[in-house]
Coordinates of C-alpha atoms in Angstrom, one line a residue:
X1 CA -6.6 -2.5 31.4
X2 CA -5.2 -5.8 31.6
X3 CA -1.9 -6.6 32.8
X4 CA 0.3 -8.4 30.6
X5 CA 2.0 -10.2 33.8
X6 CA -1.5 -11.6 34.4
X7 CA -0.3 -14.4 31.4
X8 CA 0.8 -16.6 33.8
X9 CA -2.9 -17.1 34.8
X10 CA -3.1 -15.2 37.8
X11 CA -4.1 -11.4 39.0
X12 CA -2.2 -9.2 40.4
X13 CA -1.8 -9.6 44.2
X14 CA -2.9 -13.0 44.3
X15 CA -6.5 -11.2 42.3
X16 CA -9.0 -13.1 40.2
X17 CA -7.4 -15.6 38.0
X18 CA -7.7 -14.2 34.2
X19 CA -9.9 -16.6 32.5
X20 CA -8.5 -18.5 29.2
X21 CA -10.5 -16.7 27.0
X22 CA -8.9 -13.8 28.0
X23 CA -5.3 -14.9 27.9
X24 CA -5.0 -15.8 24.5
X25 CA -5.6 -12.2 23.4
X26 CA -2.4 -10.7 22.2
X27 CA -2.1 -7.6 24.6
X28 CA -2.8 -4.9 22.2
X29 CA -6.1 -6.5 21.7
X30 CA -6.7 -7.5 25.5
X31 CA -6.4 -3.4 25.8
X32 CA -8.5 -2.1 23.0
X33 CA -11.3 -4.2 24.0
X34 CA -10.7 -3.3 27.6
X35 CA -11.1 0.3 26.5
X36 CA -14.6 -0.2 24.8
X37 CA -15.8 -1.8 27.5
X38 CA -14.8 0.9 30.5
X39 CA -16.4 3.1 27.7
X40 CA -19.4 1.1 27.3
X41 CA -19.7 -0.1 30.7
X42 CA -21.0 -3.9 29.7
X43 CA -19.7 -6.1 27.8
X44 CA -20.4 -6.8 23.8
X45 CA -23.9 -7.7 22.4
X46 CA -25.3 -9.2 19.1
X47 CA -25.5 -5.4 17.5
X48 CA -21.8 -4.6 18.8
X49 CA -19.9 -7.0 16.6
X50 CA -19.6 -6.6 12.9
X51 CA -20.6 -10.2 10.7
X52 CA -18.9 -10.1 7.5
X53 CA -20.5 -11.8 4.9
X54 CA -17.6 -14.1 2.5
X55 CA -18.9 -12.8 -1.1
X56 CA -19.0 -9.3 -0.3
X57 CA -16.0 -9.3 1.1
X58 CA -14.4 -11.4 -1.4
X59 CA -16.0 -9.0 -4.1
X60 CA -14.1 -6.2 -2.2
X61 CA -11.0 -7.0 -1.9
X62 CA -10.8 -8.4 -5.4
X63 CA -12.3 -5.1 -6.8
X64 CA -9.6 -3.2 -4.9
X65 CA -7.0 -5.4 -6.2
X66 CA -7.7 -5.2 -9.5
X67 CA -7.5 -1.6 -9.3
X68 CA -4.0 -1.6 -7.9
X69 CA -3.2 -4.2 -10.6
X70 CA -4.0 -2.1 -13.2
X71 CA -2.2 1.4 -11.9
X72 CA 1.3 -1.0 -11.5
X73 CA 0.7 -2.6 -14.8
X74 CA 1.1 1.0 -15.9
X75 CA 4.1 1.6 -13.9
X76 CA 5.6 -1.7 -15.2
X77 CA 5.3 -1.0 -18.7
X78 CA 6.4 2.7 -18.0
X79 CA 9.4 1.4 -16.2
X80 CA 10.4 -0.7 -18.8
X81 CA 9.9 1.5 -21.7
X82 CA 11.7 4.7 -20.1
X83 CA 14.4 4.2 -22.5
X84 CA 12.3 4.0 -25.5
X85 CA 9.7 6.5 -24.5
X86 CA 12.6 8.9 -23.7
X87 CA 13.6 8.2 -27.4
X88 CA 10.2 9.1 -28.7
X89 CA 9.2 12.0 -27.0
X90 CA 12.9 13.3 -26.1
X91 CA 14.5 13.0 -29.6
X92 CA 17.1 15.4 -29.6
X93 CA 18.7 14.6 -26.2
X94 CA 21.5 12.2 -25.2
X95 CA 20.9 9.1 -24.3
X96 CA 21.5 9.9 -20.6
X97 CA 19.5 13.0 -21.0
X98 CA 16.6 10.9 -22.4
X99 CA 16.3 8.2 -19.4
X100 CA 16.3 11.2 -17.1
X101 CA 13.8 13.2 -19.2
X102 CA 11.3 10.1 -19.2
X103 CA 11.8 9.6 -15.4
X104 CA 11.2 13.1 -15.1
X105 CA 7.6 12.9 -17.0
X106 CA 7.1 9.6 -14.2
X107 CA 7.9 11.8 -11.2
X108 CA 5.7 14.3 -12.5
X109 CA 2.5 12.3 -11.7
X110 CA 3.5 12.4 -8.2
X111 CA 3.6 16.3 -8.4
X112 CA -0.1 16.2 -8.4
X113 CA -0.9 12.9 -5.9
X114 CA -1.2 15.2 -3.3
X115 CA -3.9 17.2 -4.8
X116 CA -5.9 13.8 -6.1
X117 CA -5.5 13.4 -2.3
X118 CA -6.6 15.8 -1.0
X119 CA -10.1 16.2 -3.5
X120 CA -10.7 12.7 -3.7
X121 CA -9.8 11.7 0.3
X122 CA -12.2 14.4 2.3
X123 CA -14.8 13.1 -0.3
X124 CA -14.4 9.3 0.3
X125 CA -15.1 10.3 4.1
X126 CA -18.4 12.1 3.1
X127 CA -20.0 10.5 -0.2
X128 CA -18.2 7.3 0.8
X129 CA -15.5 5.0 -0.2
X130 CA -17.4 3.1 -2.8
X131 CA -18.4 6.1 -5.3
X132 CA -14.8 7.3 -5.2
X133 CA -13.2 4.2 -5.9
X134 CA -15.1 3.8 -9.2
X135 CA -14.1 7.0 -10.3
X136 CA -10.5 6.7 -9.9
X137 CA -10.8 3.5 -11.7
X138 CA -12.1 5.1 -14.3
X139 CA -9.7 8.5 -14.7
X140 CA -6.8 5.7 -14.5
X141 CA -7.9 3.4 -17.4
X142 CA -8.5 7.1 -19.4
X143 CA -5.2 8.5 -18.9
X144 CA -3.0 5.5 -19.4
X145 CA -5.0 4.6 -22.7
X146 CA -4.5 8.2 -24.0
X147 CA -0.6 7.3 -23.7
X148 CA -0.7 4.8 -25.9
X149 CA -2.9 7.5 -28.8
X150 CA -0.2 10.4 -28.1
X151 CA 1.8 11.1 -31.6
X152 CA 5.6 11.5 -31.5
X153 CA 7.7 14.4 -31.3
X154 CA 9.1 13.3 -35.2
X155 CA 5.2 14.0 -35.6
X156 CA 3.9 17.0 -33.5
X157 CA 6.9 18.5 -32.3
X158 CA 7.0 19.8 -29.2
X159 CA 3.0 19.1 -28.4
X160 CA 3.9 15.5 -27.8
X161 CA 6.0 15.5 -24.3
X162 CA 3.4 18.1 -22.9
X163 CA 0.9 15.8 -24.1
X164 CA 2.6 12.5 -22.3
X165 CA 2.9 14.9 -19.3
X166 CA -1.0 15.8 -19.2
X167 CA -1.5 11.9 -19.5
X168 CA 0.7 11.2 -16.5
X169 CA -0.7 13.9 -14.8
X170 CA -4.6 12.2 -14.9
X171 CA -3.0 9.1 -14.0
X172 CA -1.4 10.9 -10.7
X173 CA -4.2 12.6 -10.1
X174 CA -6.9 9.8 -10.0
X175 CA -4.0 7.7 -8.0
X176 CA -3.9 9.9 -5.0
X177 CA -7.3 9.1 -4.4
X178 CA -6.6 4.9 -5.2
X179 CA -4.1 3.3 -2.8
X180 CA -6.1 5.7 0.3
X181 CA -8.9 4.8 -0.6
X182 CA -8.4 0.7 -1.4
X183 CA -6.6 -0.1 1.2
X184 CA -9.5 1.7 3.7
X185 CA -12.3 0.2 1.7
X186 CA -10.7 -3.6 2.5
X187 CA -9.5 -2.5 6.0
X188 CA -12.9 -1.7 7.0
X189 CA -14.0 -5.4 5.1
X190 CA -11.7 -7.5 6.5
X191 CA -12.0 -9.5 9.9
X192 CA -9.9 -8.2 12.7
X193 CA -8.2 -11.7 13.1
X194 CA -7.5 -12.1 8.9
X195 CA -6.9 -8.1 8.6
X196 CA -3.3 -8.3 7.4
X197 CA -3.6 -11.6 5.2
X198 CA -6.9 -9.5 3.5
X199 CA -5.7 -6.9 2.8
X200 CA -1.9 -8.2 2.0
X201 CA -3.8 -8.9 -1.5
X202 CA -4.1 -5.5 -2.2
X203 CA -0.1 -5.6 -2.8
X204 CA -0.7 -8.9 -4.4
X205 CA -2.4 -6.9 -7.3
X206 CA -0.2 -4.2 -7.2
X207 CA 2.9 -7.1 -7.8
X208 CA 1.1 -9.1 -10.2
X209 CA 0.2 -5.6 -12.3
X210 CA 3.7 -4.9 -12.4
X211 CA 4.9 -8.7 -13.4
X212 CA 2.1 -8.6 -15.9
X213 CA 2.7 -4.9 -17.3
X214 CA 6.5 -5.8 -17.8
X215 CA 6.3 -9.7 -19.2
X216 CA 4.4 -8.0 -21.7
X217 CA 7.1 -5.6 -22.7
X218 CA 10.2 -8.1 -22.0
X219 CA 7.9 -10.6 -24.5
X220 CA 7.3 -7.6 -26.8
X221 CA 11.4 -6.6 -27.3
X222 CA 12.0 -10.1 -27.4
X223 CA 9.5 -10.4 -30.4
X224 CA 10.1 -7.2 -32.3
X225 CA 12.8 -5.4 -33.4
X226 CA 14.1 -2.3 -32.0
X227 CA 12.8 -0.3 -34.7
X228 CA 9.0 -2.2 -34.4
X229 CA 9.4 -1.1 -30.6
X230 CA 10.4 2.3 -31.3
X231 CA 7.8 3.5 -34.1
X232 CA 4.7 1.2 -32.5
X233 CA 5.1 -1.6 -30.4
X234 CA 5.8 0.5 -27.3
X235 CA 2.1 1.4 -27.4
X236 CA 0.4 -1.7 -27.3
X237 CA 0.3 -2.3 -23.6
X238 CA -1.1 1.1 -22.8
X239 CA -3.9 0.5 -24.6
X240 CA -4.7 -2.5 -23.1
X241 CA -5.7 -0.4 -20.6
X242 CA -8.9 0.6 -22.1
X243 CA -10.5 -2.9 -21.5
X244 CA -8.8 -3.3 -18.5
X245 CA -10.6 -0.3 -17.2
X246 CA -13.9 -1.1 -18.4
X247 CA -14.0 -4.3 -16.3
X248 CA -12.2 -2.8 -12.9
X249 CA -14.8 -0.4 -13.6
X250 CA -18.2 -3.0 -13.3
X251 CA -16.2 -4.8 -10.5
X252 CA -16.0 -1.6 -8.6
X253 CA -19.7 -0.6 -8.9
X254 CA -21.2 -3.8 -8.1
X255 CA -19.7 -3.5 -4.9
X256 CA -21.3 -2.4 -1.3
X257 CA -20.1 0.7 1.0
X258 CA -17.8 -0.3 3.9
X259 CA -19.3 -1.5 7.4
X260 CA -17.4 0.8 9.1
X261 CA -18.5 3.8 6.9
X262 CA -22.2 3.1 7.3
X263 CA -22.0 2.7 10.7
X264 CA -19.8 5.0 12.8
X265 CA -19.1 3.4 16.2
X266 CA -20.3 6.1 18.4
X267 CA -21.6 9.5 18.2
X268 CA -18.7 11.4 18.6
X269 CA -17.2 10.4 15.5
X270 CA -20.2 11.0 13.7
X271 CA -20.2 14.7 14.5
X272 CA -16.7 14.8 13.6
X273 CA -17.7 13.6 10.3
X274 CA -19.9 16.5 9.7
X275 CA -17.9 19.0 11.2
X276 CA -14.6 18.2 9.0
X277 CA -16.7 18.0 5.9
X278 CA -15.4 21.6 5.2
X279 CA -11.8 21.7 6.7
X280 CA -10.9 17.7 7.4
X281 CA -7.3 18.4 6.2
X282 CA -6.8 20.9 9.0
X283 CA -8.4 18.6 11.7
X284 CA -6.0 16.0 10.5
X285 CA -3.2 17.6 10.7
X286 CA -3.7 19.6 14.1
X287 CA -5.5 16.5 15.7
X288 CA -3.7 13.6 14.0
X289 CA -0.5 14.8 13.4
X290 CA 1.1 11.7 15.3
X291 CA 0.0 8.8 13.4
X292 CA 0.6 10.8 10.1
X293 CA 3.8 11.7 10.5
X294 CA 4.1 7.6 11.4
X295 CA 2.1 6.8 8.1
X296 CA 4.3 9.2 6.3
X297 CA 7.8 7.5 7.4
X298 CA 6.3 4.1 6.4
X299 CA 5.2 4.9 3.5
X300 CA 9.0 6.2 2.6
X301 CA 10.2 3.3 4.1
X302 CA 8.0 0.8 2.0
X303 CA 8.3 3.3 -1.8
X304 CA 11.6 4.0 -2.2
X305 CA 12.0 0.3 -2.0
X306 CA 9.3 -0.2 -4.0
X307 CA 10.4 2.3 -6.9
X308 CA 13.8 1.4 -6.5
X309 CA 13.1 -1.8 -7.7
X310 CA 10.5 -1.7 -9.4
X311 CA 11.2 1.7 -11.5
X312 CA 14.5 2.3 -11.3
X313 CA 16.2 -1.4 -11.6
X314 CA 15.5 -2.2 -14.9
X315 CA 17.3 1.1 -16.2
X316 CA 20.1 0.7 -14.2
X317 CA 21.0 -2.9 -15.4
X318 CA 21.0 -1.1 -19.1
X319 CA 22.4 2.0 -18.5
X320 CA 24.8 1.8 -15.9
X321 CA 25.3 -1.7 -16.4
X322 CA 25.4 -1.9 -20.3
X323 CA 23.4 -5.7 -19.8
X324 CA 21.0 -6.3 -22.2
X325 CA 17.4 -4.9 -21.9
X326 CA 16.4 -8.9 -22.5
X327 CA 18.4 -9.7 -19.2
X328 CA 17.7 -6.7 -17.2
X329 CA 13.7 -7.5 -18.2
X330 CA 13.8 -11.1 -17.0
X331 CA 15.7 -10.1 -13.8
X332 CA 13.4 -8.0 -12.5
X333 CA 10.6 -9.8 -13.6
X334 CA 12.0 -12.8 -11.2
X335 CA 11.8 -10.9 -8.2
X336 CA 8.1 -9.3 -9.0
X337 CA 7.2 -13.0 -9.5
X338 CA 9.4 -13.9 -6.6
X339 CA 7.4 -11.4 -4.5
X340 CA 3.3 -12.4 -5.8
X341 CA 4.5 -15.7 -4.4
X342 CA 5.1 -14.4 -0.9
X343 CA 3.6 -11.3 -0.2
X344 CA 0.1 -13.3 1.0
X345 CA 2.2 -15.2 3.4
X346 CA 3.8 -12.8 4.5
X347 CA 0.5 -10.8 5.5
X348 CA -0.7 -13.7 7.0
X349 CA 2.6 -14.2 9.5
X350 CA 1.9 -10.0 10.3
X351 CA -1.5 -11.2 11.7
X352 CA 0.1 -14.0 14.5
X353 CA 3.6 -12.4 15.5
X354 CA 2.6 -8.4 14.6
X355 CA 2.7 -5.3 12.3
X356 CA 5.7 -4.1 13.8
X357 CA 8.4 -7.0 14.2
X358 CA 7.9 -7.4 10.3
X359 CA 8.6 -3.8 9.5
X360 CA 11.4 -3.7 12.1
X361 CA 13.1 -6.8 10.9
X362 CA 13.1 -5.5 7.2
X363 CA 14.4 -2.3 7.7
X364 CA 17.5 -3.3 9.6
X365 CA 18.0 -5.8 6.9
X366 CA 17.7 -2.9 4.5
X367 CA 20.4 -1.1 6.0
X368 CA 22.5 -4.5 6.3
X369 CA 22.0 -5.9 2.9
X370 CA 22.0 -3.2 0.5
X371 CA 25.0 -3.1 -0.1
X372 CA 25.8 -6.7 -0.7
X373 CA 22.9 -6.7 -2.7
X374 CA 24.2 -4.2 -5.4
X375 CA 27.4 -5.7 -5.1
X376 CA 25.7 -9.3 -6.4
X377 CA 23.4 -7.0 -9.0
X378 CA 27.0 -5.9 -10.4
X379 CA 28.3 -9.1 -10.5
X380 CA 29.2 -11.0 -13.7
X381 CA 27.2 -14.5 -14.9
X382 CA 23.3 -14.9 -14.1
X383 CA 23.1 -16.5 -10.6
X384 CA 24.5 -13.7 -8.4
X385 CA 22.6 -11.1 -10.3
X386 CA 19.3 -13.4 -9.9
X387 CA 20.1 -13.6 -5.6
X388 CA 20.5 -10.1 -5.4
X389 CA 17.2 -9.3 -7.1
X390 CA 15.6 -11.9 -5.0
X391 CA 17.6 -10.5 -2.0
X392 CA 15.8 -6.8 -2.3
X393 CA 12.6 -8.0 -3.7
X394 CA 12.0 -10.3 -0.2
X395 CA 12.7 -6.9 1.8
X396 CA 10.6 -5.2 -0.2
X397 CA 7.9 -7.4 0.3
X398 CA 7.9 -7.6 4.1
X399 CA 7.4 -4.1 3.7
X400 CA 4.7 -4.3 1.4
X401 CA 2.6 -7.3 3.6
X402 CA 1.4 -5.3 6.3
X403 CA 1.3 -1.9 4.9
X404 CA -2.5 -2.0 3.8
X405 CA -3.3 -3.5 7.4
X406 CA -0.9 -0.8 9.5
X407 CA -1.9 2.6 7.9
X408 CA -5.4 2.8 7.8
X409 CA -5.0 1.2 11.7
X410 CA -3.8 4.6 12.5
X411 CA -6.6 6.9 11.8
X412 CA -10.7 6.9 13.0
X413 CA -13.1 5.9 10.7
X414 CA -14.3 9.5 10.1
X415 CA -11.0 10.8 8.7
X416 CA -9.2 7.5 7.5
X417 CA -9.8 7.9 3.9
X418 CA -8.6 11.9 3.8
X419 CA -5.7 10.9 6.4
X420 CA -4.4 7.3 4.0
X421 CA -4.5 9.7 1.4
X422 CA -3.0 12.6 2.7
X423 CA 0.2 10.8 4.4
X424 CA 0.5 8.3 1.6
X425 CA 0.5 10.6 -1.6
X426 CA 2.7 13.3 0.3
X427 CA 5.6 10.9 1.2
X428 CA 5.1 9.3 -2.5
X429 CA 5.0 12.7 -3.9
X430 CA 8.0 13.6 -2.2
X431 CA 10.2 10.3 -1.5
X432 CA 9.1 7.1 -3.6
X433 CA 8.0 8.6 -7.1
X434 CA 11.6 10.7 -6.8
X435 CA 13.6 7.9 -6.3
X436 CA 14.6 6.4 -9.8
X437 CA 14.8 10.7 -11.1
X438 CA 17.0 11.1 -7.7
X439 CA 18.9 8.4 -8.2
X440 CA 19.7 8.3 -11.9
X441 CA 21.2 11.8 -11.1
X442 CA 22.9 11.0 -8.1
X443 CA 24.8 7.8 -10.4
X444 CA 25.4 10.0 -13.1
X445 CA 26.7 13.1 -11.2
X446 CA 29.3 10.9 -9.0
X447 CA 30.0 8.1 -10.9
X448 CA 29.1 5.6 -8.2
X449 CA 27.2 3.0 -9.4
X450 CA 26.6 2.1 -5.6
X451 CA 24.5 5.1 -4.7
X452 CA 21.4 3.5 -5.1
X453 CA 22.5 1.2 -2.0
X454 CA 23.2 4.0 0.1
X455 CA 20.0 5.5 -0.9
X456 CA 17.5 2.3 0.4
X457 CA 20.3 2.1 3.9
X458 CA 18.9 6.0 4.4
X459 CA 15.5 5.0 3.8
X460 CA 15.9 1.8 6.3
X461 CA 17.4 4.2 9.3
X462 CA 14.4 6.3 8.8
X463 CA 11.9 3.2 8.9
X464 CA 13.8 1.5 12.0
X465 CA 12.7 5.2 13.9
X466 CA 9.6 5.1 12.6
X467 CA 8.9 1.5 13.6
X468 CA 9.7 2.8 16.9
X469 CA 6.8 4.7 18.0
X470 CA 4.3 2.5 15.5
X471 CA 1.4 0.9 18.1
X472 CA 1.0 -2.5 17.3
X473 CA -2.3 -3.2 15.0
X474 CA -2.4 -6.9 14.4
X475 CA -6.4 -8.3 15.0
X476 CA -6.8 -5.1 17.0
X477 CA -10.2 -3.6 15.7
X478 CA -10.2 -0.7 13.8
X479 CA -10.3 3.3 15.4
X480 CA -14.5 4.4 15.2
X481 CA -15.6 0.6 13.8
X482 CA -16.8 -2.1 15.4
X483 CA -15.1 -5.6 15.6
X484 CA -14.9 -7.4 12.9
X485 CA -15.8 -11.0 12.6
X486 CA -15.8 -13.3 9.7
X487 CA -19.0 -15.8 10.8
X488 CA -21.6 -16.2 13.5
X489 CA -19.1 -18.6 15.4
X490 CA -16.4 -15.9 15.8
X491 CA -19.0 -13.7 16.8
X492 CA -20.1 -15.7 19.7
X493 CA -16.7 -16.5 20.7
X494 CA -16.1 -12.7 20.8
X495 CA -19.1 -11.4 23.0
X496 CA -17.9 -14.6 25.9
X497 CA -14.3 -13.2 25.6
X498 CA -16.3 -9.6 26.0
X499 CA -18.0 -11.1 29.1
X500 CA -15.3 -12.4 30.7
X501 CA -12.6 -9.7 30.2
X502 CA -15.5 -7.4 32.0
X503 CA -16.4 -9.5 35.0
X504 CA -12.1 -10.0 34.9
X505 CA -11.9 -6.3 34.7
X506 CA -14.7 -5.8 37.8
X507 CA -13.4 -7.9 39.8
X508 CA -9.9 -6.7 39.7
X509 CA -11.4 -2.7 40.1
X510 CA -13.2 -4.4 43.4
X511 CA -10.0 -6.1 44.7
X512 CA -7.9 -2.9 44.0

């Protein structure tokens, strides 16, 4: 291993001088390719380092996008119709009793994440990412179209909220297998150098699905009446999801398997492959226990933010705030807009400084600035309202830069679908789907209209531990894959860096 106070150009001792190449690794990367070559006892060939071709992997990550585009243009819409839905298929309750019903039927879908997760991850690791992908494209586009065919409760009584529920349930289902899955199939794409700006645009689509999903319901209540939006204009955008479908659908099986999933790095993790083919979830959890417990408190970290804003935000400026569902629509539209603009970036900075200062920084701003940020959500006029969106939406997005590059990082090739899915949909299921239910309650039981600030300052503390024991990622190559390049050049440059850390590493073994 290389000695990070051999920067300065010199060994240890007076040793070998560390050649340049060599220097301007970031440690983490200096030490994982250190590793490989103890292991491998030379240094990298031709056959060692992974080419990635630019169409395929521009085909894959837009393909994955698109299919986190279209799952948040559902929770958009859903988000921003909770009142009307509620009205719909809740009749008879109060108004109170309505929003809570509806966000009862959303947190439902994360009931069953877990078990989507736990068919559809063991199977990406076996039958590959690729086949699995296109099906949960596919059960997604079918239940959020039903949605928009289910008959009200004025017209089928009691049929119709068990029907929504069933609906949301396929969508939950066929989700627990999406986000694991996408962010694995691009991880294993992307270049180790670009990793974090890749697959940053994963998030991109899920952002951009959400702005779209509710500009088309803030452009809807500003064109219809409320009786138009009540009886059928509520349904329009979930059956654009039909169409939607078909195309995410072609996208998806047009595309290639992974690099990493056709070729294992090293026999060891090809028998593992076969062997947890019939009980991967316990080898997870008794031999990876670590890192999923880590992906698990990021993942809170990162969705009750996310859901906070995104699905519980535009219910509170209505309901708690009495604003206008006009102005509580264009709010929160700003800051998904806001955050399409600079969650690329974003990714791209996680690559040069790291994973973990990003996460770290957020989440002590969390717990610093939620407060204030509520405080300026309450606040009269339009600007102050406007910063405090912007305010959350910008933490929110530094945690949602990195997250598609850090958690598949933590797990082997052979197990990082099951794992991503596993430790994502649990903590979703548990923590992020909850949080507008939770929180809706917790306002309505206490009367404070700041408990969803004290909510995101728990969820911060929790992230700033979990940040703690995160190992740093950024243009490390990925557990059981070989490097990833993104041309012949880079490939060329890696194998001399390869040759020169190993002579570097002999001689120093020899000195010592």
């Amino acid at each position: 291993m290389v000695d990070a106070k051999s920067d300065d150009g010199s060994g240890p001792r007076g040793g070998a001088k560390i050649p340049s190449t060599v220097a301007r690794l970031p440690r983490q990367v200096r030490e994982e390719l250190a590793r490989r070559l103890r292991r491998t006892k030379r240094a990298f060939r031709e056959d060692d380092v992974q080419v990635v071709e630019a169409p395929l992997l521009k085909r894959a990550v837009g393909a994955s996008a698109l299919g986190n585009c279209m799952e948040w243009f559902d929770f958009g819409v859903y988000s921003y119709l909770a009142a009307t839905i509620g009205k719909v298929f809740f009749p008879g309750a109060s108004p109170a009793a309505q929003v809570i019903s509806s966000f009862a039927t959303f947190a439902a879908a994360f009931v069953v994440r877990p078990l989507g997760g736990l068919v559809f991850g063991p199977l990406g690791d076996r039958v590959g990412r690729q086949k699995v992908l296109a099906t949960t494209m596919i059960m997604m586009a079918l239940g959020t179209f039903s949605i928009g065919l289910i008959p009200s409760y004025a017209t089928i009584g009691i049929a119709a909220p068990i029907l929504l529920l069933l609906a949301r349930m396929v969508q939950g289902f066929s989700t627990g297998g999406e986000y694991g899955g996408a962010t694995t199939f691009v991880a294993e794409y992307s270049p180790d150098r670009r990793r974090g700006f890749l697959s940053s645009w994963l998030d991109f689509g899920t952002f951009a699905g959400y702005a779209l999903g509710s500009a088309l319901v803030t452009v809807l209540n500003l064109t219809l009446t409320d009786d138009q939006m009540l009886h059928w204009g509520w349904r329009l955008p979930f059956l654009i999801a039909g169409p939607l479908g078909v195309i995410g659908l072609y996208m998806r099986l047009k595309l290639e398997e992974s690099p990493a999933f056709q070729q294992q790095l090293d026999e060891h993790e090809k028998g593992l492959a076969q062997e947890s083919a019939g009980s991967e979830f316990k080898t997870i959890v008794r031999e990876h226990w670590r890192p999923l417990l880590i992906c698990m408190g990021l993942v809170l970290l990162y969705n009750v933010t996310n859901y906070m804003v995104t699905g519980y935000l535009p219910t509170y400026q209505t309901e708690t705030l009495d604003r206008s569902s006009g102005f509580a629509d264009v709010l929160v539209l700003i800051g998904m807009v806001w955050i399409v603009l600079l969650i690329t970036f974003l990714g791209r900075l996680s690559d040069h400084v790291g994973r973990r200062p990003l996460y770290a920084v957020g989440a002590a701003a969390m717990i610093v600035l939620a407060v204030p940020a509520f405080l300026l959500l309450k606040s009269d006029g339009v600007w102050a309202p406007v910063l405090g969106v912007l305010l959350l939406s910008t933490l929110l997005a530094c945690f949602a830069a990195p997250s598609a590059a850090t958690l598949p990082a933590l797990f082997p090739t052979a197990v990082r679908y099951a794992a991503m899915a596993i430790g994502f949909n649990f903590a979703v299921a548990a923590f992020g789907g909850t949080t507008p239910l939770v929180t809706e309650a917790l306002v309505s039981i206490t009367g404070d209209d700041l408990m969803p600030a004290y909510y995101l300052m728990v969820a911060g503390a929790i992230g700033l531990v979990t940040v703690r024991f995160l190992p740093e990622s950024a243009q490390v190559p990925l557990h059981g894959s070989q490097p990833m390049v993104g041309s012949r050049q880079e490939q060329r440059e890696l194998i001399t860096t390869s040759r020169d850390l190993y002579s570097f590493s002999k001689d120093r073994s020899k000195a010592s």
